[in-house]
Amino acid sequence: MICRLCPRNCRAERDENGGRGFCGLPSLAKVARIAPHMWEEPPISGKNGSGAVFFSGCTLRCVFCQNYEISALNRGRTINSKQLSEEFRRLESEGVHNINLVSPTPYVHCITEALDLYRPDIPIVYNSSGYEKVETLKALEGYVDIYLPDLKYSDNALALEYSRAKDYVETTIAAIGEMLRQTGKAELDEDGIMKKGTIIRHLVLPNHTKNSIGVLDIIKERFPDTPVSLMGQYTPHGDIKKYPKLQRKITAREYNKVKNYLFESGLDGFVQELSSADEKYIPDWDY
Ligand code: SF4
């Protein structure tokens, strides 16, 4: 395939053995872990867990990625669409609340093929960096029930520095707009489990509360009815040697500042505990 799936628009060749694009990924789906996952937001993980499929590689590749081993080093193994559909069936039979596709963007063609082979009777979650092409998202209409996009940056200079994406802000705003067009407002069942909708996630970075406040301002202005998930789990990890500001966890003072701004803004959503900032919460990449 000649790939233009994400905003990098590489037009690079990808085949079963590898790829020459920014992500370096093959055309077959590469997977690092498939298992029930308990650490998403309560309406996603619920009591039984979310059926997470952690795909290898990433189209954004932030230097601080908490899943660096799979997002930048592309650790994992390839499976075909039939095998992927069987994994969806297996996860569903384990009683999870949804199928949670984590960093799925480079494999949209494999995912739609797998879902054409077997469509689980539970919601499909598309869990991404937010840096998406509207055109690719449109191809997912009818396949995806819940979107979990990040909105990482309100400042393209920061997006360029940490993620080499100088158009991150406007690209992600357009992508979230398309996600909301497809899902509409969040819908929960009687047990509080999400059936449909979009939740915007934001990870607070150390020394960057201004960026976080800018992100909340964007959400308030553009997507005021969309729940926000504020995450304080940042742990120094990844390829951050050259980035002095990223060398520590966030402080309680930083987190409280962003949390208070969120509460004052009147936005709805979820706030993670700071105690989640620990490498023990990084899963084993054992697929
Ligand atoms: S998915 Fe990979 S190869 Fe395709 S456009 Fe994006 S970065 Fe380039």
PDB file of C-alpha atoms and ligand atoms in Angstrom:
ATOM      1  CA  MET A   1       0.000   0.000   0.000  1.00  0.00           C
ATOM      2  CA  ILE A   2       0.978   3.635  -0.502  1.00  0.00           C
ATOM      3  CA  CYS A   3       0.029   5.175   2.809  1.00  0.00           C
ATOM      4  CA  ARG A   4      -1.670   8.503   3.456  1.00  0.00           C
ATOM      5  CA  LEU A   5      -3.700   7.373   6.449  1.00  0.00           C
ATOM      6  CA  CYS A   6      -2.626  10.033   8.911  1.00  0.00           C
ATOM      7  CA  PRO A   7      -1.791  13.751   8.758  1.00  0.00           C
ATOM      8  CA  ARG A   8       1.883  12.946   8.059  1.00  0.00           C
ATOM      9  CA  ASN A   9       0.721  12.101   4.503  1.00  0.00           C
ATOM     10  CA  CYS A  10       3.937  10.175   3.826  1.00  0.00           C
ATOM     11  CA  ARG A  11       2.790   8.530   0.576  1.00  0.00           C
ATOM     12  CA  ALA A  12       5.228   5.832   1.649  1.00  0.00           C
ATOM     13  CA  GLU A  13       5.170   2.234   0.628  1.00  0.00           C
ATOM     14  CA  ARG A  14       4.145  -0.229   3.353  1.00  0.00           C
ATOM     15  CA  ASP A  15       4.109  -3.996   2.830  1.00  0.00           C
ATOM     16  CA  GLU A  16       3.871  -7.047   5.077  1.00  0.00           C
ATOM     17  CA  ASN A  17       7.520  -6.786   6.067  1.00  0.00           C
ATOM     18  CA  GLY A  18       7.829  -3.112   6.857  1.00  0.00           C
ATOM     19  CA  GLY A  19       7.241   0.467   5.852  1.00  0.00           C
ATOM     20  CA  ARG A  20       9.187   3.538   4.856  1.00  0.00           C
ATOM     21  CA  GLY A  21       6.888   6.156   6.338  1.00  0.00           C
ATOM     22  CA  PHE A  22       7.252   8.309   9.452  1.00  0.00           C
ATOM     23  CA  CYS A  23       5.798   5.479  11.538  1.00  0.00           C
ATOM     24  CA  GLY A  24       7.934   2.774   9.890  1.00  0.00           C
ATOM     25  CA  LEU A  25       5.095   0.272  10.192  1.00  0.00           C
ATOM     26  CA  PRO A  26       4.169  -2.653   7.957  1.00  0.00           C
ATOM     27  CA  SER A  27       0.828  -2.951   6.197  1.00  0.00           C
ATOM     28  CA  LEU A  28      -0.234  -5.847   8.450  1.00  0.00           C
ATOM     29  CA  ALA A  29      -1.495  -4.997  11.929  1.00  0.00           C
ATOM     30  CA  LYS A  30       1.273  -5.218  14.513  1.00  0.00           C
ATOM     31  CA  VAL A  31       0.149  -5.816  18.082  1.00  0.00           C
ATOM     32  CA  ALA A  32       1.973  -5.517  21.418  1.00  0.00           C
ATOM     33  CA  ARG A  33      -0.709  -6.611  23.881  1.00  0.00           C
ATOM     34  CA  ILE A  34      -4.291  -7.880  23.857  1.00  0.00           C
ATOM     35  CA  ALA A  35      -5.971  -8.156  27.253  1.00  0.00           C
ATOM     36  CA  PRO A  36      -8.705  -6.754  29.491  1.00  0.00           C
ATOM     37  CA  HIS A  37      -7.516  -3.381  30.789  1.00  0.00           C
ATOM     38  CA  MET A  38      -8.739  -1.810  34.034  1.00  0.00           C
ATOM     39  CA  TRP A  39      -7.121   1.616  33.899  1.00  0.00           C
ATOM     40  CA  GLU A  40      -9.300   3.572  31.511  1.00  0.00           C
ATOM     41  CA  GLU A  41     -12.013   5.994  32.650  1.00  0.00           C
ATOM     42  CA  PRO A  42     -14.767   4.352  34.800  1.00  0.00           C
ATOM     43  CA  PRO A  43     -17.405   4.297  31.990  1.00  0.00           C
ATOM     44  CA  ILE A  44     -14.864   2.564  29.730  1.00  0.00           C
ATOM     45  CA  SER A  45     -13.229   0.052  32.093  1.00  0.00           C
ATOM     46  CA  GLY A  46     -16.256  -0.562  34.328  1.00  0.00           C
ATOM     47  CA  LYS A  47     -16.045  -3.689  36.506  1.00  0.00           C
ATOM     48  CA  ASN A  48     -14.992  -6.162  33.827  1.00  0.00           C
ATOM     49  CA  GLY A  49     -12.367  -4.107  32.041  1.00  0.00           C
ATOM     50  CA  SER A  50     -11.973  -2.750  28.566  1.00  0.00           C
ATOM     51  CA  GLY A  51     -10.849  -5.212  25.884  1.00  0.00           C
ATOM     52  CA  ALA A  52      -7.653  -3.449  24.904  1.00  0.00           C
ATOM     53  CA  VAL A  53      -5.753  -4.136  21.714  1.00  0.00           C
ATOM     54  CA  PHE A  54      -2.495  -2.183  21.974  1.00  0.00           C
ATOM     55  CA  PHE A  55      -1.215  -1.674  18.440  1.00  0.00           C
ATOM     56  CA  SER A  56       2.517  -1.195  17.870  1.00  0.00           C
ATOM     57  CA  GLY A  57       3.807   2.084  16.541  1.00  0.00           C
ATOM     58  CA  CYS A  58       2.306   5.532  16.442  1.00  0.00           C
ATOM     59  CA  THR A  59       1.806   8.361  13.994  1.00  0.00           C
ATOM     60  CA  LEU A  60       2.679  11.019  16.600  1.00  0.00           C
ATOM     61  CA  ARG A  61       5.581   9.461  18.551  1.00  0.00           C
ATOM     62  CA  CYS A  62       5.859  12.000  21.378  1.00  0.00           C
ATOM     63  CA  VAL A  63       9.307  11.920  22.966  1.00  0.00           C
ATOM     64  CA  PHE A  64       7.773  11.409  26.422  1.00  0.00           C
ATOM     65  CA  CYS A  65       5.426   8.577  25.421  1.00  0.00           C
ATOM     66  CA  GLN A  66       4.478   6.438  28.403  1.00  0.00           C
ATOM     67  CA  ASN A  67       4.268   3.459  26.017  1.00  0.00           C
ATOM     68  CA  TYR A  68       7.606   4.272  24.362  1.00  0.00           C
ATOM     69  CA  GLU A  69       8.635   0.637  23.804  1.00  0.00           C
ATOM     70  CA  ILE A  70       5.704   0.092  21.477  1.00  0.00           C
ATOM     71  CA  SER A  71       5.100   3.581  20.092  1.00  0.00           C
ATOM     72  CA  ALA A  72       8.664   4.365  19.032  1.00  0.00           C
ATOM     73  CA  LEU A  73      10.445   1.012  19.034  1.00  0.00           C
ATOM     74  CA  ASN A  74       7.465  -0.682  17.315  1.00  0.00           C
ATOM     75  CA  ARG A  75       7.726  -3.753  19.535  1.00  0.00           C
ATOM     76  CA  GLY A  76       5.068  -6.390  18.805  1.00  0.00           C
ATOM     77  CA  ARG A  77       4.142  -8.989  16.199  1.00  0.00           C
ATOM     78  CA  THR A  78       2.051  -8.916  13.074  1.00  0.00           C
ATOM     79  CA  ILE A  79      -1.328 -10.583  12.691  1.00  0.00           C
ATOM     80  CA  ASN A  80      -3.726 -10.696   9.762  1.00  0.00           C
ATOM     81  CA  SER A  81      -7.283  -9.362   9.756  1.00  0.00           C
ATOM     82  CA  LYS A  82      -8.789 -12.813  10.368  1.00  0.00           C
ATOM     83  CA  GLN A  83      -6.634 -13.298  13.477  1.00  0.00           C
ATOM     84  CA  LEU A  84      -7.520  -9.797  14.633  1.00  0.00           C
ATOM     85  CA  SER A  85     -11.231 -10.541  14.280  1.00  0.00           C
ATOM     86  CA  GLU A  86     -10.726 -13.723  16.340  1.00  0.00           C
ATOM     87  CA  GLU A  87      -9.041 -11.679  19.054  1.00  0.00           C
ATOM     88  CA  PHE A  88     -12.086  -9.362  19.113  1.00  0.00           C
ATOM     89  CA  ARG A  89     -14.304 -12.426  19.547  1.00  0.00           C
ATOM     90  CA  ARG A  90     -12.093 -13.841  22.314  1.00  0.00           C
ATOM     91  CA  LEU A  91     -12.041 -10.553  24.249  1.00  0.00           C
ATOM     92  CA  GLU A  92     -15.817 -10.237  23.953  1.00  0.00           C
ATOM     93  CA  SER A  93     -16.255 -13.798  25.296  1.00  0.00           C
ATOM     94  CA  GLU A  94     -14.217 -12.780  28.371  1.00  0.00           C
ATOM     95  CA  GLY A  95     -16.963 -10.299  29.277  1.00  0.00           C
ATOM     96  CA  VAL A  96     -15.187  -6.984  28.669  1.00  0.00           C
ATOM     97  CA  HIS A  97     -17.356  -3.890  28.167  1.00  0.00           C
ATOM     98  CA  ASN A  98     -15.895  -2.870  24.807  1.00  0.00           C
ATOM     99  CA  ILE A  99     -13.136  -3.451  22.273  1.00  0.00           C
ATOM    100  CA  ASN A 100     -10.572  -0.720  22.863  1.00  0.00           C
ATOM    101  CA  LEU A 101      -8.298  -0.062  19.866  1.00  0.00           C
ATOM    102  CA  VAL A 102      -5.242   1.747  21.241  1.00  0.00           C
ATOM    103  CA  SER A 103      -3.115   3.731  18.720  1.00  0.00           C
ATOM    104  CA  PRO A 104      -5.061   2.236  15.813  1.00  0.00           C
ATOM    105  CA  THR A 105      -4.464   4.861  13.113  1.00  0.00           C
ATOM    106  CA  PRO A 106      -1.830   3.098  10.952  1.00  0.00           C
ATOM    107  CA  TYR A 107      -4.056   0.015  10.820  1.00  0.00           C
ATOM    108  CA  VAL A 108      -7.476   1.445   9.969  1.00  0.00           C
ATOM    109  CA  HIS A 109      -7.602  -0.727   6.814  1.00  0.00           C
ATOM    110  CA  CYS A 110      -6.912  -3.908   8.891  1.00  0.00           C
ATOM    111  CA  ILE A 111      -9.404  -2.915  11.598  1.00  0.00           C
ATOM    112  CA  THR A 112     -12.305  -2.330   9.203  1.00  0.00           C
ATOM    113  CA  GLU A 113     -11.492  -5.644   7.482  1.00  0.00           C
ATOM    114  CA  ALA A 114     -11.475  -7.456  10.839  1.00  0.00           C
ATOM    115  CA  LEU A 115     -14.752  -5.810  11.859  1.00  0.00           C
ATOM    116  CA  ASP A 116     -16.295  -6.838   8.533  1.00  0.00           C
ATOM    117  CA  LEU A 117     -15.349 -10.430   9.414  1.00  0.00           C
ATOM    118  CA  TYR A 118     -16.654 -10.234  12.966  1.00  0.00           C
ATOM    119  CA  ARG A 119     -18.543  -7.350  14.545  1.00  0.00           C
ATOM    120  CA  PRO A 120     -18.703  -7.761  18.341  1.00  0.00           C
ATOM    121  CA  ASP A 121     -21.935  -6.947  20.115  1.00  0.00           C
ATOM    122  CA  ILE A 122     -20.142  -4.449  22.374  1.00  0.00           C
ATOM    123  CA  PRO A 123     -18.959  -0.902  21.561  1.00  0.00           C
ATOM    124  CA  ILE A 124     -15.819  -0.323  19.524  1.00  0.00           C
ATOM    125  CA  VAL A 125     -13.537   2.310  21.060  1.00  0.00           C
ATOM    126  CA  TYR A 126     -11.021   4.246  18.968  1.00  0.00           C
ATOM    127  CA  ASN A 127      -8.324   5.412  21.394  1.00  0.00           C
ATOM    128  CA  SER A 128      -5.918   7.769  19.675  1.00  0.00           C
ATOM    129  CA  SER A 129      -3.471  10.653  19.942  1.00  0.00           C
ATOM    130  CA  GLY A 130      -6.103  12.884  18.353  1.00  0.00           C
ATOM    131  CA  TYR A 131      -3.744  13.630  15.462  1.00  0.00           C
ATOM    132  CA  GLU A 132      -5.991  12.223  12.759  1.00  0.00           C
ATOM    133  CA  LYS A 133      -7.087  12.956   9.222  1.00  0.00           C
ATOM    134  CA  VAL A 134     -10.794  13.703   8.881  1.00  0.00           C
ATOM    135  CA  GLU A 135     -10.861  11.631   5.679  1.00  0.00           C
ATOM    136  CA  THR A 136      -9.573   8.536   7.538  1.00  0.00           C
ATOM    137  CA  LEU A 137     -12.054   9.072  10.361  1.00  0.00           C
ATOM    138  CA  LYS A 138     -14.891   9.235   7.834  1.00  0.00           C
ATOM    139  CA  ALA A 139     -13.933   5.707   6.720  1.00  0.00           C
ATOM    140  CA  LEU A 140     -14.597   4.591  10.302  1.00  0.00           C
ATOM    141  CA  GLU A 141     -18.141   5.906  10.454  1.00  0.00           C
ATOM    142  CA  GLY A 142     -20.455   3.053  11.450  1.00  0.00           C
ATOM    143  CA  TYR A 143     -17.534   0.983  12.810  1.00  0.00           C
ATOM    144  CA  VAL A 144     -16.623   3.081  15.853  1.00  0.00           C
ATOM    145  CA  ASP A 145     -18.999   3.854  18.734  1.00  0.00           C
ATOM    146  CA  ILE A 146     -16.714   5.708  21.110  1.00  0.00           C
ATOM    147  CA  TYR A 147     -13.760   7.985  20.414  1.00  0.00           C
ATOM    148  CA  LEU A 148     -11.092   8.657  23.051  1.00  0.00           C
ATOM    149  CA  PRO A 149      -8.874  11.321  21.458  1.00  0.00           C
ATOM    150  CA  ASP A 150      -6.091  13.143  23.261  1.00  0.00           C
ATOM    151  CA  LEU A 151      -5.794  16.878  22.984  1.00  0.00           C
ATOM    152  CA  LYS A 152      -2.154  17.142  23.995  1.00  0.00           C
ATOM    153  CA  TYR A 153      -1.170  20.634  23.000  1.00  0.00           C
ATOM    154  CA  SER A 154      -2.657  24.082  22.648  1.00  0.00           C
ATOM    155  CA  ASP A 155       0.609  25.369  21.250  1.00  0.00           C
ATOM    156  CA  ASN A 156       2.029  24.140  17.941  1.00  0.00           C
ATOM    157  CA  ALA A 157       5.566  25.109  18.978  1.00  0.00           C
ATOM    158  CA  LEU A 158       5.355  22.580  21.799  1.00  0.00           C
ATOM    159  CA  ALA A 159       3.787  20.012  19.452  1.00  0.00           C
ATOM    160  CA  LEU A 160       6.701  20.535  17.074  1.00  0.00           C
ATOM    161  CA  GLU A 161       9.269  20.202  19.845  1.00  0.00           C
ATOM    162  CA  TYR A 162       7.884  17.048  21.468  1.00  0.00           C
ATOM    163  CA  SER A 163       5.958  15.360  18.635  1.00  0.00           C
ATOM    164  CA  ARG A 164       7.319  16.832  15.368  1.00  0.00           C
ATOM    165  CA  ALA A 165       3.770  17.929  14.467  1.00  0.00           C
ATOM    166  CA  LYS A 166       3.671  21.629  13.730  1.00  0.00           C
ATOM    167  CA  ASP A 167       0.006  21.447  12.697  1.00  0.00           C
ATOM    168  CA  TYR A 168      -1.165  19.454  15.717  1.00  0.00           C
ATOM    169  CA  VAL A 169      -3.609  21.982  17.170  1.00  0.00           C
ATOM    170  CA  GLU A 170      -5.740  22.727  14.097  1.00  0.00           C
ATOM    171  CA  THR A 171      -5.514  19.123  12.849  1.00  0.00           C
ATOM    172  CA  THR A 172      -6.699  17.673  16.143  1.00  0.00           C
ATOM    173  CA  ILE A 173      -9.481  20.238  16.559  1.00  0.00           C
ATOM    174  CA  ALA A 174     -10.810  19.250  13.110  1.00  0.00           C
ATOM    175  CA  ALA A 175     -10.471  15.536  13.984  1.00  0.00           C
ATOM    176  CA  ILE A 176     -12.367  15.890  17.273  1.00  0.00           C
ATOM    177  CA  GLY A 177     -15.086  17.814  15.430  1.00  0.00           C
ATOM    178  CA  GLU A 178     -15.501  14.842  13.063  1.00  0.00           C
ATOM    179  CA  MET A 179     -15.509  12.355  15.959  1.00  0.00           C
ATOM    180  CA  LEU A 180     -18.283  14.317  17.675  1.00  0.00           C
ATOM    181  CA  ARG A 181     -20.238  14.542  14.441  1.00  0.00           C
ATOM    182  CA  GLN A 182     -20.199  10.746  14.275  1.00  0.00           C
ATOM    183  CA  THR A 183     -20.926   9.899  17.920  1.00  0.00           C
ATOM    184  CA  GLY A 184     -23.007  12.792  19.188  1.00  0.00           C
ATOM    185  CA  LYS A 185     -23.235  13.281  22.959  1.00  0.00           C
ATOM    186  CA  ALA A 186     -22.102  10.604  25.408  1.00  0.00           C
ATOM    187  CA  GLU A 187     -24.638   7.880  26.198  1.00  0.00           C
ATOM    188  CA  LEU A 188     -24.259   5.575  29.209  1.00  0.00           C
ATOM    189  CA  ASP A 189     -26.237   2.441  30.110  1.00  0.00           C
ATOM    190  CA  GLU A 190     -27.977   1.900  33.468  1.00  0.00           C
ATOM    191  CA  ASP A 191     -24.654   0.685  34.975  1.00  0.00           C
ATOM    192  CA  GLY A 192     -22.810   3.825  33.895  1.00  0.00           C
ATOM    193  CA  ILE A 193     -20.947   2.078  31.043  1.00  0.00           C
ATOM    194  CA  MET A 194     -20.450   4.171  27.934  1.00  0.00           C
ATOM    195  CA  LYS A 195     -22.254   2.976  24.822  1.00  0.00           C
ATOM    196  CA  LYS A 196     -21.551   5.878  22.509  1.00  0.00           C
ATOM    197  CA  GLY A 197     -19.789   9.236  22.584  1.00  0.00           C
ATOM    198  CA  THR A 198     -16.454  10.992  22.786  1.00  0.00           C
ATOM    199  CA  ILE A 199     -14.206  11.778  25.762  1.00  0.00           C
ATOM    200  CA  ILE A 200     -11.283  14.182  25.257  1.00  0.00           C
ATOM    201  CA  ARG A 201      -8.163  13.258  27.212  1.00  0.00           C
ATOM    202  CA  HIS A 202      -5.356  15.501  28.316  1.00  0.00           C
ATOM    203  CA  LEU A 203      -2.105  14.484  30.009  1.00  0.00           C
ATOM    204  CA  VAL A 204      -0.625  17.268  32.131  1.00  0.00           C
ATOM    205  CA  LEU A 205       3.111  17.636  31.465  1.00  0.00           C
ATOM    206  CA  PRO A 206       5.637  18.926  34.025  1.00  0.00           C
ATOM    207  CA  ASN A 207       6.483  22.632  33.628  1.00  0.00           C
ATOM    208  CA  HIS A 208       3.665  23.069  31.096  1.00  0.00           C
ATOM    209  CA  THR A 209       0.517  24.095  32.970  1.00  0.00           C
ATOM    210  CA  LYS A 210       0.073  26.963  30.517  1.00  0.00           C
ATOM    211  CA  ASN A 211      -0.286  24.424  27.714  1.00  0.00           C
ATOM    212  CA  SER A 212      -2.891  22.495  29.738  1.00  0.00           C
ATOM    213  CA  ILE A 213      -4.903  25.616  30.482  1.00  0.00           C
ATOM    214  CA  GLY A 214      -4.821  26.474  26.780  1.00  0.00           C
ATOM    215  CA  VAL A 215      -6.149  22.987  26.009  1.00  0.00           C
ATOM    216  CA  LEU A 216      -9.038  23.443  28.445  1.00  0.00           C
ATOM    217  CA  ASP A 217      -9.790  26.832  26.856  1.00  0.00           C
ATOM    218  CA  ILE A 218      -9.994  25.173  23.427  1.00  0.00           C
ATOM    219  CA  ILE A 219     -12.349  22.485  24.747  1.00  0.00           C
ATOM    220  CA  LYS A 220     -14.529  25.062  26.471  1.00  0.00           C
ATOM    221  CA  GLU A 221     -14.765  27.166  23.351  1.00  0.00           C
ATOM    222  CA  ARG A 222     -15.129  24.408  20.722  1.00  0.00           C
ATOM    223  CA  PHE A 223     -16.477  21.318  22.481  1.00  0.00           C
ATOM    224  CA  PRO A 224     -18.191  22.550  25.670  1.00  0.00           C
ATOM    225  CA  ASP A 225     -20.532  19.536  26.031  1.00  0.00           C
ATOM    226  CA  THR A 226     -17.797  16.923  25.718  1.00  0.00           C
ATOM    227  CA  PRO A 227     -16.455  15.199  28.849  1.00  0.00           C
ATOM    228  CA  VAL A 228     -12.790  15.784  29.615  1.00  0.00           C
ATOM    229  CA  SER A 229     -10.458  13.256  31.177  1.00  0.00           C
ATOM    230  CA  LEU A 230      -7.586  14.957  32.969  1.00  0.00           C
ATOM    231  CA  MET A 231      -4.579  12.702  33.487  1.00  0.00           C
ATOM    232  CA  GLY A 232      -1.778  13.211  35.995  1.00  0.00           C
ATOM    233  CA  GLN A 233       0.064   9.964  35.315  1.00  0.00           C
ATOM    234  CA  TYR A 234       3.095  11.489  33.579  1.00  0.00           C
ATOM    235  CA  THR A 235       6.254   9.558  34.490  1.00  0.00           C
ATOM    236  CA  PRO A 236       9.631  10.428  32.928  1.00  0.00           C
ATOM    237  CA  HIS A 237       9.995   7.759  30.268  1.00  0.00           C
ATOM    238  CA  GLY A 238      10.944   7.505  26.625  1.00  0.00           C
ATOM    239  CA  ASP A 239      13.519   9.500  24.712  1.00  0.00           C
ATOM    240  CA  ILE A 240      13.620  12.611  26.912  1.00  0.00           C
ATOM    241  CA  LYS A 241      17.343  13.106  27.559  1.00  0.00           C
ATOM    242  CA  LYS A 242      17.380  16.331  25.527  1.00  0.00           C
ATOM    243  CA  TYR A 243      14.329  17.798  27.238  1.00  0.00           C
ATOM    244  CA  PRO A 244      15.113  19.228  30.682  1.00  0.00           C
ATOM    245  CA  LYS A 245      11.503  20.174  31.432  1.00  0.00           C
ATOM    246  CA  LEU A 246      10.314  16.575  31.121  1.00  0.00           C
ATOM    247  CA  GLN A 247      12.680  15.030  33.656  1.00  0.00           C
ATOM    248  CA  ARG A 248      10.274  14.784  36.600  1.00  0.00           C
ATOM    249  CA  LYS A 249       6.698  13.857  37.465  1.00  0.00           C
ATOM    250  CA  ILE A 250       4.201  16.688  37.778  1.00  0.00           C
ATOM    251  CA  THR A 251       3.833  18.293  41.196  1.00  0.00           C
ATOM    252  CA  ALA A 252       0.616  18.407  43.220  1.00  0.00           C
ATOM    253  CA  ARG A 253       0.701  22.182  42.831  1.00  0.00           C
ATOM    254  CA  GLU A 254       0.806  21.933  39.023  1.00  0.00           C
ATOM    255  CA  TYR A 255      -1.954  19.347  38.956  1.00  0.00           C
ATOM    256  CA  ASN A 256      -4.180  21.316  41.327  1.00  0.00           C
ATOM    257  CA  LYS A 257      -3.782  24.427  39.208  1.00  0.00           C
ATOM    258  CA  VAL A 258      -5.041  22.600  36.098  1.00  0.00           C
ATOM    259  CA  LYS A 259      -7.723  20.703  38.034  1.00  0.00           C
ATOM    260  CA  ASN A 260      -9.082  23.904  39.564  1.00  0.00           C
ATOM    261  CA  TYR A 261      -9.176  25.530  36.141  1.00  0.00           C
ATOM    262  CA  LEU A 262     -11.123  22.541  34.837  1.00  0.00           C
ATOM    263  CA  PHE A 263     -13.623  22.761  37.728  1.00  0.00           C
ATOM    264  CA  GLU A 264     -14.026  26.521  37.300  1.00  0.00           C
ATOM    265  CA  SER A 265     -14.531  26.156  33.558  1.00  0.00           C
ATOM    266  CA  GLY A 266     -17.732  24.186  34.129  1.00  0.00           C
ATOM    267  CA  LEU A 267     -16.573  21.316  31.885  1.00  0.00           C
ATOM    268  CA  ASP A 268     -17.688  17.817  32.815  1.00  0.00           C
ATOM    269  CA  GLY A 269     -15.447  14.790  33.082  1.00  0.00           C
ATOM    270  CA  PHE A 270     -12.916  12.759  35.042  1.00  0.00           C
ATOM    271  CA  VAL A 271      -9.811  13.532  37.050  1.00  0.00           C
ATOM    272  CA  GLN A 272      -7.130  10.917  37.592  1.00  0.00           C
ATOM    273  CA  GLU A 273      -5.359  10.513  40.943  1.00  0.00           C
ATOM    274  CA  LEU A 274      -1.712  11.618  41.018  1.00  0.00           C
ATOM    275  CA  SER A 275      -0.830   8.217  42.519  1.00  0.00           C
ATOM    276  CA  SER A 276      -1.271   6.781  38.994  1.00  0.00           C
ATOM    277  CA  ALA A 277       2.088   8.334  38.078  1.00  0.00           C
ATOM    278  CA  ASP A 278       4.142   5.194  38.404  1.00  0.00           C
ATOM    279  CA  GLU A 279       5.901   2.916  35.924  1.00  0.00           C
ATOM    280  CA  LYS A 280       4.035  -0.024  37.467  1.00  0.00           C
ATOM    281  CA  TYR A 281       0.982   1.138  35.499  1.00  0.00           C
ATOM    282  CA  ILE A 282       2.814   0.622  32.209  1.00  0.00           C
ATOM    283  CA  PRO A 283       1.497  -2.725  30.885  1.00  0.00           C
ATOM    284  CA  ASP A 284       3.640  -5.699  29.848  1.00  0.00           C
ATOM    285  CA  TRP A 285       4.045  -5.792  26.057  1.00  0.00           C
ATOM    286  CA  ASP A 286       3.669  -9.521  25.904  1.00  0.00           C
ATOM    287  CA  TYR A 287       1.683 -10.349  22.789  1.00  0.00           C
TER     288      TYR A 287
HETATM  289  S1  SF4 B   1       0.278   5.892   8.946  1.00  0.00           S
HETATM  290 FE1  SF4 B   1       2.545   5.887   8.918  1.00  0.00          FE
HETATM  291  S2  SF4 B   1       3.124   5.685   6.741  1.00  0.00           S
HETATM  292 FE2  SF4 B   1       0.938   6.228   6.812  1.00  0.00          FE
HETATM  293  S3  SF4 B   1       0.887   8.457   6.537  1.00  0.00           S
HETATM  294 FE3  SF4 B   1       0.897   8.037   8.767  1.00  0.00          FE
HETATM  295  S4  SF4 B   1       3.048   8.021   9.428  1.00  0.00           S
HETATM  296 FE4  SF4 B   1       2.986   7.885   7.170  1.00  0.00          FE
END
